Each structure stands twice: as structure tokens, then as C-alpha cells.
Coordinates of C-alpha atoms in Angstrom, one line a residue:
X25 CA -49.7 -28.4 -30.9
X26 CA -47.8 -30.7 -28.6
X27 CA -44.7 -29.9 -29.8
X28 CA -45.9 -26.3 -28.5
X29 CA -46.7 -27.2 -25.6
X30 CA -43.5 -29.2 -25.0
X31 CA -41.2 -26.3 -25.7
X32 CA -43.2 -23.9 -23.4
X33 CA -42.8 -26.2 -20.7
X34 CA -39.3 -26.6 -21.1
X35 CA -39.0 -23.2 -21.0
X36 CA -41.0 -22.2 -18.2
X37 CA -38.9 -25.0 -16.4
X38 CA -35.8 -23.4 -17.6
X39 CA -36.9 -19.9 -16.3
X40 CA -37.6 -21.3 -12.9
X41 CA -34.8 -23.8 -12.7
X42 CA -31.9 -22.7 -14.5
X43 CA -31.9 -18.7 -14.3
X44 CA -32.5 -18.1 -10.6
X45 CA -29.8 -20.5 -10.1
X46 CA -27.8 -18.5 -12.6
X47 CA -28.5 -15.6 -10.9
X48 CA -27.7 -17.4 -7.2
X49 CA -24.3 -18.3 -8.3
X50 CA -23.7 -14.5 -9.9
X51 CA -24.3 -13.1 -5.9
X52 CA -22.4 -16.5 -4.5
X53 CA -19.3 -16.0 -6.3
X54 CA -16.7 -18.4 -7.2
X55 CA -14.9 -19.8 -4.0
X56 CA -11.7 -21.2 -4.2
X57 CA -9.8 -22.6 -1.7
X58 CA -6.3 -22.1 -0.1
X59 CA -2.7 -23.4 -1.6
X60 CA 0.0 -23.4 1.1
X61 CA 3.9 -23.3 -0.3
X62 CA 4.9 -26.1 1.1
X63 CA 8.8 -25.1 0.4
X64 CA 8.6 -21.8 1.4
X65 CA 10.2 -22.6 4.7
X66 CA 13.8 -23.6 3.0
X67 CA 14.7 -20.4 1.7
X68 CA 12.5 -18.4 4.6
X69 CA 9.9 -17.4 2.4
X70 CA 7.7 -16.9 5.5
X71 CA 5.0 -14.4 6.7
X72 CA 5.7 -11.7 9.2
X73 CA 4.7 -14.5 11.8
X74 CA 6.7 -17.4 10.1
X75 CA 3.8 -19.3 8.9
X76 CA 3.4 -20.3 5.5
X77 CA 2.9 -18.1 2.5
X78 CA 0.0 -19.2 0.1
X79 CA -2.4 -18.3 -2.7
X80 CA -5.1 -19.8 -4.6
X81 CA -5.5 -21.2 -7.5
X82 CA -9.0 -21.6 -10.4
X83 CA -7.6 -23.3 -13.2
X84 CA -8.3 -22.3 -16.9
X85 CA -9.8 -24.1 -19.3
X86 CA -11.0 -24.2 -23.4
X87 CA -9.0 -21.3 -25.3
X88 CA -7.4 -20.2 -22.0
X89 CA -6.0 -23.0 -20.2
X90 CA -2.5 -21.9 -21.6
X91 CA -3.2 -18.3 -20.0
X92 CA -2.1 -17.2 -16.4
X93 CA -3.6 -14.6 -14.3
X94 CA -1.8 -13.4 -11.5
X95 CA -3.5 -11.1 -9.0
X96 CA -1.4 -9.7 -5.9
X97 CA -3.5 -8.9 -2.6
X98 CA -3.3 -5.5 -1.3
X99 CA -3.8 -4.3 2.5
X100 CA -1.4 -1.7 3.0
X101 CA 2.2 -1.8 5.2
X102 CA 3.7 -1.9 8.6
X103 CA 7.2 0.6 9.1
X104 CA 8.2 -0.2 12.4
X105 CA 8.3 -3.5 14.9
X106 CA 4.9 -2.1 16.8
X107 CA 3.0 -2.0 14.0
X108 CA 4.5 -5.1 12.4
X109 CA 4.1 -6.8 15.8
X110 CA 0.3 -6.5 16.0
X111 CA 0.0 -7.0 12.1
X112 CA 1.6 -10.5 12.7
X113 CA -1.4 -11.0 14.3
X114 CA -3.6 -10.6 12.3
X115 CA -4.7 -12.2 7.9
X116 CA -2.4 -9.3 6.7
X117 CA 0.6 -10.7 8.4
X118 CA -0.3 -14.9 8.4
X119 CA -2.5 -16.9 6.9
X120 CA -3.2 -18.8 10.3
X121 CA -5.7 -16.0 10.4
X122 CA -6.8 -15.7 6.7
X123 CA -9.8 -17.1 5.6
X124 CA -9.0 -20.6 3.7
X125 CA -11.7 -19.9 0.8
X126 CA -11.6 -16.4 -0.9
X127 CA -13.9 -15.3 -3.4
X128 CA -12.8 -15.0 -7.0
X129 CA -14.8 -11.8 -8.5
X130 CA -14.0 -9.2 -11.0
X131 CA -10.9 -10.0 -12.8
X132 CA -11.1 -13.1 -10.9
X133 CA -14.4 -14.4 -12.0
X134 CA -15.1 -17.2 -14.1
X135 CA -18.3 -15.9 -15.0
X136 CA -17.7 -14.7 -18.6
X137 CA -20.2 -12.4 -18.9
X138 CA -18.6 -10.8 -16.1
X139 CA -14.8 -11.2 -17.3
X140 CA -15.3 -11.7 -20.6
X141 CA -11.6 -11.7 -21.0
X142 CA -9.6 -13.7 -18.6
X143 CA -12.9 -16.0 -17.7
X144 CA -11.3 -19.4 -18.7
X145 CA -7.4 -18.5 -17.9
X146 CA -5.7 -19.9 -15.1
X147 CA -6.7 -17.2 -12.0
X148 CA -4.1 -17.0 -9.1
X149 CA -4.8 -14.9 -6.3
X150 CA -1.4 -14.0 -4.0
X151 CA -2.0 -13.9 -0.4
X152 CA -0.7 -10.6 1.0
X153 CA 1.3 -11.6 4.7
X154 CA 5.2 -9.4 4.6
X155 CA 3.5 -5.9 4.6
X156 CA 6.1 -4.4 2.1
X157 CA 4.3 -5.4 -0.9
X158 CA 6.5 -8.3 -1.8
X159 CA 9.8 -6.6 -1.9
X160 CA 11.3 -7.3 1.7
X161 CA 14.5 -9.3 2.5
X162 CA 15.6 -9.3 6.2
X163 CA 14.8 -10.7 9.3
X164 CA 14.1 -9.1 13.2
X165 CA 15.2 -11.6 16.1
X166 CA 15.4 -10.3 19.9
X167 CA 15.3 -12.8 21.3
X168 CA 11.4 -12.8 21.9
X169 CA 10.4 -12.0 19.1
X170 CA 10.7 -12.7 15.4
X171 CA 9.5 -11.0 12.5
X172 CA 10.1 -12.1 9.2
X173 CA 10.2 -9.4 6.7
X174 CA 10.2 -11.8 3.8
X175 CA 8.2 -10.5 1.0
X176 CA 10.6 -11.0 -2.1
X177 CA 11.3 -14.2 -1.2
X178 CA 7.5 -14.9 -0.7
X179 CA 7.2 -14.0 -4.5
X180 CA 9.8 -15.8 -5.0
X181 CA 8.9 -19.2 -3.7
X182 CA 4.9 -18.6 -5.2
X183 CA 6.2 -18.5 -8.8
X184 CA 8.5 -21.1 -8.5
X185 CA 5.6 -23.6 -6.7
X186 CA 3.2 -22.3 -9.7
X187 CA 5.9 -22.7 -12.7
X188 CA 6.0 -26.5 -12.8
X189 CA 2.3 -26.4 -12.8
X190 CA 1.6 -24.7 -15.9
X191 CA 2.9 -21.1 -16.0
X192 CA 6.1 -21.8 -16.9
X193 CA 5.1 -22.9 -20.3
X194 CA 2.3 -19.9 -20.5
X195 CA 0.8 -18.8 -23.9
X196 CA -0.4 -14.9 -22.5
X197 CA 0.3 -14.0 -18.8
X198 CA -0.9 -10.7 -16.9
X199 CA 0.5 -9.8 -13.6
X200 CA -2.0 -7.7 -11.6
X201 CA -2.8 -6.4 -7.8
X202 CA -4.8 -4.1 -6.2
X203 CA -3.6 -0.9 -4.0
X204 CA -0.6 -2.3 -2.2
X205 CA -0.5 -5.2 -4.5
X206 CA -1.3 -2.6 -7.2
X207 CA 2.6 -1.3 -6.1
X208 CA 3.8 -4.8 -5.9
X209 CA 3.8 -5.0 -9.9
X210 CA 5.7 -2.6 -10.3
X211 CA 8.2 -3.6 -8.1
X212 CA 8.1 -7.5 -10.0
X213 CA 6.6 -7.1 -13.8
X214 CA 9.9 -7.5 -15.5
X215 CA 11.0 -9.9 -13.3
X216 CA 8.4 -12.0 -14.0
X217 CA 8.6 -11.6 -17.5
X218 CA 11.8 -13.4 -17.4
X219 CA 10.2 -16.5 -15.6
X220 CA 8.1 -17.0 -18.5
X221 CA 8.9 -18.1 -22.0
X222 CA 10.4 -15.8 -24.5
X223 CA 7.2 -16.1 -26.9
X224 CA 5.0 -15.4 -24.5
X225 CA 2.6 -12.5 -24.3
X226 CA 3.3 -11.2 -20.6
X227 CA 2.2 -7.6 -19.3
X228 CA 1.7 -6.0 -16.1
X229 CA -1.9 -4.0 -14.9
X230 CA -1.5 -1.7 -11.3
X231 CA -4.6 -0.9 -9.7
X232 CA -4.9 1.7 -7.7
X233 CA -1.1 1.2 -6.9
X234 CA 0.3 4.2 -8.2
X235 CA 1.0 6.0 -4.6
X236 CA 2.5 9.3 -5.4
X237 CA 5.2 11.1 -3.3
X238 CA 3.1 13.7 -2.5
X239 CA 3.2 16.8 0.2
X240 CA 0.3 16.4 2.7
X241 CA -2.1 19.6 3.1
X242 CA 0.4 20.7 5.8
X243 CA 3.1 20.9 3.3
X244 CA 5.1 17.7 4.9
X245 CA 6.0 14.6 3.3
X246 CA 4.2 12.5 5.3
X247 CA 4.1 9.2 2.8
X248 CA 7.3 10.0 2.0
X249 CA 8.7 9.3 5.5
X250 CA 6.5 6.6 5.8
X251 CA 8.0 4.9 3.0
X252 CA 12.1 5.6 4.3
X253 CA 11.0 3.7 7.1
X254 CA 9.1 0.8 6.0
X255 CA 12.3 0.2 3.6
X256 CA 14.6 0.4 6.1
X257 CA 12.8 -1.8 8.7
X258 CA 12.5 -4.3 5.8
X259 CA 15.4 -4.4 3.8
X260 CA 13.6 -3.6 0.3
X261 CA 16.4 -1.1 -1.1
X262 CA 18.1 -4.3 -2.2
X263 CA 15.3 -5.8 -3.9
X264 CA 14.2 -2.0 -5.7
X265 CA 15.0 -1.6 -9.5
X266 CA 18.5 -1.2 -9.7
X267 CA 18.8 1.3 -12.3
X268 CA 16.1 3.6 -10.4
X269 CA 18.7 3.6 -6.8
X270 CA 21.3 4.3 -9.1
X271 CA 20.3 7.5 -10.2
X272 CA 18.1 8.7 -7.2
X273 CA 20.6 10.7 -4.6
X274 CA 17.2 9.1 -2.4
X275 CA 17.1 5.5 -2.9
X276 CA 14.4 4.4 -0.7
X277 CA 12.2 7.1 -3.2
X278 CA 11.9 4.1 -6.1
X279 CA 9.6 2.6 -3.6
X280 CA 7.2 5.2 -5.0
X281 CA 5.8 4.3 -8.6
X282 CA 6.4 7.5 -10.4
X283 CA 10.4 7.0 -10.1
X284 CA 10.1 3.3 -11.0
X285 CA 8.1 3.3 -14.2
X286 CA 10.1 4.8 -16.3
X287 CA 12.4 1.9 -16.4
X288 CA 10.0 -1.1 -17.0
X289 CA 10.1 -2.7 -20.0
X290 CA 7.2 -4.9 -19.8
X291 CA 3.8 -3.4 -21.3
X292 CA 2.1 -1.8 -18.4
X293 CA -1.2 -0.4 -18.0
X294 CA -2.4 1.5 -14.8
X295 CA -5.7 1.7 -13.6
X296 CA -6.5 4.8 -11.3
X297 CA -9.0 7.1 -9.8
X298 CA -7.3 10.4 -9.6
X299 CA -9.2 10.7 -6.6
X300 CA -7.9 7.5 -4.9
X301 CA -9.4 7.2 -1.5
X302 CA -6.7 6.0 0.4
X303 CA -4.4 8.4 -1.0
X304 CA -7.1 11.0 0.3
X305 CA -6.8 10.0 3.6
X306 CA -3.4 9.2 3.8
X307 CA -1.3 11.1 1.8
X308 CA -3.1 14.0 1.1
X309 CA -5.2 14.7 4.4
X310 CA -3.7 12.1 6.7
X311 CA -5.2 12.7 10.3
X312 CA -1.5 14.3 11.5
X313 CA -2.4 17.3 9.1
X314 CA -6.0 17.2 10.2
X315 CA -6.1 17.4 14.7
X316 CA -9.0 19.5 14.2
X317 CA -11.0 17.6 12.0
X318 CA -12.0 19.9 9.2
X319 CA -11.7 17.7 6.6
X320 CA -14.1 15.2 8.4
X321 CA -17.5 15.1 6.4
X322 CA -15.4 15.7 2.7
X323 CA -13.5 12.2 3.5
X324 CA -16.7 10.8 4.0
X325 CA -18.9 12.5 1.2
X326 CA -17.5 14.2 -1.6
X327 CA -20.6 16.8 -1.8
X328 CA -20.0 18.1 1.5
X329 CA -16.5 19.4 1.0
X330 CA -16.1 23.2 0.9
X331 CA -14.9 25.3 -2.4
X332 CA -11.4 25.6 -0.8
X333 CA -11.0 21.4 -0.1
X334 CA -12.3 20.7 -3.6
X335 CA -9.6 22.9 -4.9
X336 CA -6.8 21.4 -2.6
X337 CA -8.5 17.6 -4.7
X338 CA -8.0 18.8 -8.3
X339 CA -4.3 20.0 -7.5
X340 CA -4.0 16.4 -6.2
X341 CA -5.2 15.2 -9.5
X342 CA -3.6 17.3 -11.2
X343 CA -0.4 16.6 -9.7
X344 CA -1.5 12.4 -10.8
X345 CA -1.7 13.8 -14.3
X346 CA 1.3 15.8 -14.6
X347 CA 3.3 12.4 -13.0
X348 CA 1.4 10.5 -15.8
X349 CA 2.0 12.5 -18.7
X350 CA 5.4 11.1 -19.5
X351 CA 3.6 7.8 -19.8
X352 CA 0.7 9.0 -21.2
X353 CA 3.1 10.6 -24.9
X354 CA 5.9 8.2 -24.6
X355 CA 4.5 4.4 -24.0
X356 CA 3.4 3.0 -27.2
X357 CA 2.7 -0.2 -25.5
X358 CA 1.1 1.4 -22.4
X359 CA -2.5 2.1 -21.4
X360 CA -4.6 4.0 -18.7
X361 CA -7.6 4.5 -17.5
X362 CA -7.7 7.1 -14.6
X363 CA -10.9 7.8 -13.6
X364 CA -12.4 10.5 -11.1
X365 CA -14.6 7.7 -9.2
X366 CA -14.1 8.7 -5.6
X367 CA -12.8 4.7 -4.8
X368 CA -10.1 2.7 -4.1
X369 CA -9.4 -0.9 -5.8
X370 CA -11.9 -1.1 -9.1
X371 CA -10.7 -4.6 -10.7
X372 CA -11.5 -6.8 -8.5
X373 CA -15.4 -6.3 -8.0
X374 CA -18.1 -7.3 -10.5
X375 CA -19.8 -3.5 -10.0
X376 CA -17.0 -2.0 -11.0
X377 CA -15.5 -4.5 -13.7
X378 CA -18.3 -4.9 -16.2
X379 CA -21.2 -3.9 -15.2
X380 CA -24.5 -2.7 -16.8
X381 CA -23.7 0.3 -14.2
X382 CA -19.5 0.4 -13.5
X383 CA -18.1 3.8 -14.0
X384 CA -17.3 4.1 -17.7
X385 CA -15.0 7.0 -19.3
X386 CA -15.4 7.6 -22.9
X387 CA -18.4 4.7 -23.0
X388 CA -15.5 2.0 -22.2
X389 CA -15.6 0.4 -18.7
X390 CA -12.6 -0.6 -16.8
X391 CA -12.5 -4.4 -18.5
X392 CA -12.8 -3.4 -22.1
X393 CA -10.2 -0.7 -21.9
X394 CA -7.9 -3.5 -20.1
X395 CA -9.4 -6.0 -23.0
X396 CA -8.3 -3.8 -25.6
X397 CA -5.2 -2.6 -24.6
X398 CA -4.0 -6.5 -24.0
X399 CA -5.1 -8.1 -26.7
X400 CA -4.3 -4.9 -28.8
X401 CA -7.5 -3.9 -30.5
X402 CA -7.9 -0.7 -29.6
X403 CA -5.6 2.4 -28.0
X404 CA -6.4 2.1 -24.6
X405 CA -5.7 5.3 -22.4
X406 CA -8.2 6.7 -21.1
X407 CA -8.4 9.9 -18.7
X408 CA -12.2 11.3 -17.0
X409 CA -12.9 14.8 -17.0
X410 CA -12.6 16.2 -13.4
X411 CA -14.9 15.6 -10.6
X412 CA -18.2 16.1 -10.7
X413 CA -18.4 15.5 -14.5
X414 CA -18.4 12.1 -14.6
X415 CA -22.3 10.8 -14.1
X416 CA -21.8 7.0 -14.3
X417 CA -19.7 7.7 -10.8
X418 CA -21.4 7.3 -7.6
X419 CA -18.7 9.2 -5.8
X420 CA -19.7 7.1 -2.5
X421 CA -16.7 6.5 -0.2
X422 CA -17.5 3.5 1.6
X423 CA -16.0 3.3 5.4
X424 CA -14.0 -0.3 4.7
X425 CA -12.1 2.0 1.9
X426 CA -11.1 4.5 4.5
X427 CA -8.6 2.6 5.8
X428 CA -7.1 -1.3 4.8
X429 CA -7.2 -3.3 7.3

């Protein structure tokens, strides 16, 4: 009887104690704090502003402390010296203005029944300051101003500050990113493949980076000029994959996934809604094919678009599809999971990870189809049905995923 009453204390105290803490440090997050690359400044590996590049580190521990985790930060681009200017200015161009703590959630928790995954392996988050997702190589100097567009050489400098501290003798490595960091992996998974040991597991994971070269609803190519001058402003031909320029009469085009995939080697999955948000708003209905404002209430609620605009969004994802299918037959060591979620950016938040409630297609949420295509137990690409179909969607489009700032 005492015994009895001994464990129902204990248990009592470990319902009031231990689980609201639990529960505390679930909403909290994990906050880890700021590494600046101290060496950066030799080769110029600088942000837009010249300070120092920087990222931040969780180590890994148990079964996974041989295991690296690299996650590049999106926040779209800047194509021309005035909006490069002001974006010095601000977190997405130096980390004088970045926050010194971010919060590690997602793929980046080490909650494992959150991640249950990549929990325990070594976690880097890559601070986003060049605004060419990593691929730049030039400078702007008038005499008043200086703009360095140094993003290769940012990713440079990062891996070689992380190598010496256990990735270069890595066990499994994955190279991710969201939206424009999403487009950074494709740009550098094969390139970091050859940092890492021969024997080593290493694969590559876009999300909601695979920005297609797409006509706006006014028939121009809107993006696609957009692009020609960001890589022009920021000297990124030279650093694009070299077999992709070759054969493109339009080099600057391999900035665009679709012409670039075809010639990585490295396992690659791609994680997409085929209703991207940003790509909504800015590729497909940017507000230069929109002065009147007709397409208002759909960008902000899918269910008040008319017939005709929910037309003009399944030839959109059916355009993603088409660009996809080569992938989809041909990569035996590729996976997918394209979803018609009405979002932008799905890895890196705990809703839409692994959740009791994350949007799911075929039963299998965004981390076990990742899971299973990785650690290869299962084939892993998955494609939703077409909007509205999919139920475990909320189909919400929250204002901060309107635009990136």
C-alpha cells in the first residue's frame, strides 16, 4: 500500500513537473546562438555590407554525432545597386542586423519526436547576407559605396570554418534550404559532395526552391528577366554548373532549377507545393501583370478566386509537373514530395514537419517521406492530387509568406 502510494505521487509530481515543462520547451524552441567566420575577410567572403558571414551551429550527439545537417536560409534576391543598397541595410544583407540567437525547429529541432530523423546530428543553419543565393563572385566600388556580391565565396569560407570541426570526416551529410536557400542546393550539392569523404552518405533536399521559368499571366517573362539581371549585377554565371552554360544559348537560364537538375549527380530530393506562394505572387501574378488588382482576394484566400484564376493555378501546376516528370521516371535515387498546400517553405516548421496535423500526401508527412527516401526504406516520391482534394491542407496564405523580407 505504501509502495502505491509512492508511485502515485511520483507520478502526479511527474505530470505537474516534468510534462508542462516538456510541453514549455516544445513552444520555446531550441535557441542557438551566432558563429561569425572569423576568416571570411581574407578571401572577401563578406556580406553585401562587408560584415562578416556566419551561421549557427547545435552539435549532434549519440548515433548522430558523426552526421551533418546543413540548412541554407532563404529570403529572396536583390538585381540591381538600389535594391542591393537598401538590402545592405537590413538581416538579409549583414548580420550587424540579424538576430544573434535563431530558433532551430523543424528539420532543425532536436526534439525527436519532432525530427525523429536528424534530432541528434550535427544542425548548421547558413545565414543568408549576398542576395544571390550563394552563387555571387564580384564586387561594386564607386567610390561611395561598396557592395560585395560575395555569396560563393561565403559558402565557401562556411564549409571550410565547419570542415576541421567535424564535417570533414562525416558519416551521412544532407545539404538543405528553404525557398532561396532551397535554389542555393542546387547551385552547391555536388560541390559539397566533394568536401566530404568518399564513403560518406551525402545528398541534397530543395524546399520550395524549385523556381520555374515561367510566363507571368500577361504572357511576359517577368522572373526570367529578373534573374538575367541579378546574374549579371552579381557575377554568378561563373560560379553556375558548367555543363548546364555550355549547352544553354542563354546562360544566365541555369540560374533556374529546371535547366540545372538534370546534371547533378548527388541524390536529390525536392520538396514543393505546386502551388508555391511566392511563385504565385511573383512569377505567376506579380503586381506588374496585376495594376488593377483582380487577383487581390485569390492571393490572399484561395476560396475566393474565380473559376477562370483557379484555371490559370492548375496550368501553373501543371506546368511544375510536366518540368518534374523527367525526374519523377528517370532518378532512381531521387525523391519528391509536391504537395498542393497553398505555402511556401514546409521543412523548417514543427506544423508542417511532423505533426499530428502537417499536410500529409498518401498518409506520409513531409519528414517520413524525407526519412525514407535518405535512409532508403521506402520509394519516396510523392505527388498530391490537385487543389482542393487534399483535406489535411489548410490552404491559408499567411501575409509574412506574401513576400520575404
Amino acid at each position: 500500500m505504501k509502495n502505491s502510494v509512492v508511485f502515485v505521487l511520483l507520478l502526479l509530481l511527474y505530470i505537474v513537473m516534468v510534462v508542462p515543462w516538456r510541453v514549455f520547451c516544445q513552444q520555446q524552441g531550441l535557441h542557438v546562438n551566432m558563429t561569425l567566420v572569423q576568416n571570411a575577410r581574407a578571401t572577401t567572403a563578406l556580406c553585401l555590407d562587408g560584415s562578416l558571414p556566419a551561421y549557427h551551429l547545435h552539435r549532434g550527439y549519440g548515433a548522430g554525432q558523426n552526421n551533418w545537417l546543413l540548412q541554407f536560409e532563404g529570403g529572396g534576391w536583390c538585381n540591381d545597386l538600389a535594391s542591393c543598397s537598401v538590402r545592405a541595410q537590413t538581416r538579409r544583407g549583414s548580420t550587424r542586423y540579424m538576430t544573434k540567437w535563431e530558433t532551430f525547429s523543424g528539420i532543425l529541432t532536436n526534439d525527436s519526436s519532432l525530427n525523429p530523423d536528424f534530432y541528434n546530428w550535427n544542425r548548421v543553419k547558413l545565414r543568408y547576407c549576398d542576395g544571390a543565393s550563394f552563387t555571387g563572385d564580384a564586387v561594386f566600388n564607386n567610390k561611395t559605396t561598396t557592395l560585395y556580391f560575395k555569396g560563393q565565396k561565403i559558402w565557401e569560407a562556411i564549409i571550410q570554418d565547419l570542415l576541421p570541426k567535424g564535417l570533414g570526416k562525416a558519416h551521412k551529410a544532407l545539404l538543405s534550404g528553404c525557398s532561396a536557400g532551397g535554389l542555393a542546393t542546387f547551385h552547391h550539392c555536388d560541390n559539397f559532395a566533394k568536401y566530404l569523404p568518399s564513403n560518406a552518405s551525402v545528398k541534397c533536399l530543395s524546399d520550395a526552391g524549385f523556381f520555374l521559368d515561367g510566363r507571368d499571366i500577361s504572357m511576359n517573362h517577368t522572373m526570367r528577366y529578373f534573374v538575367k539581371s541579378l546574374v549579371e549585377l552579381q557575377g554568378v554565371e561563373q560560379n553556375l554548373n558548367r555543363n548546364c552554360t555550355s549547352t544553354l544559348f542563354f546562360p544566365d537560364l541555369c540560374f533556374f532549377p529546371q535547366y540545372v537538375l538534370r546534371y547533378i549527380s548527388t541524390p536529390y530530393f525536392i520538396l514543393n507545393s505546386a502551388y508555391d506562394v511566392f511563385q504565385f505572387h511573383h512569377i505567376l501574378v506579380p503586381p506588374s501583370a496585376d495594376m488593377q488588382g483582380h487577383w487581390n482576394h485569390c492571393k490572399v484566400d484561395p476560396e475566393a478566386c474565380t473559376p477562370d484564376q483557379i484555371n490559370i493555378l492548375q496550368g501553373f501546376r501543371h506546368y511544375m509537373l510536366a518540368t518534374l516528370r523527367p525526374f519523377y521516371i528517370y532518378s532512381g535515387r531521387g525523391g519528391m514530395f509536391i504537395n498542393s498546400c497553398f505555402a511556401h517553405c514546409q521543412s523548417e516548421s514543427n506544423d508542417t514537419w511532423f505533426a499530428d496535423d502537417s499536410p500529409r500526401v498518401n498518409n506520409k508527412t513531409i519528414a517520413e517521406a524525407v526519412g525514407d527516401w535518405y535512409f532508403s526504406r521506402n520509394r519516396s516520391k510523392e505527388i498530391d492530387c490537385a487543389y482542393p482534394c487534399d483535406t489535411t491542407c489548410h490552404n491559408n496564405i499567411p501575409q509574412s509568406q506574401v513576400t520575404e523580407d
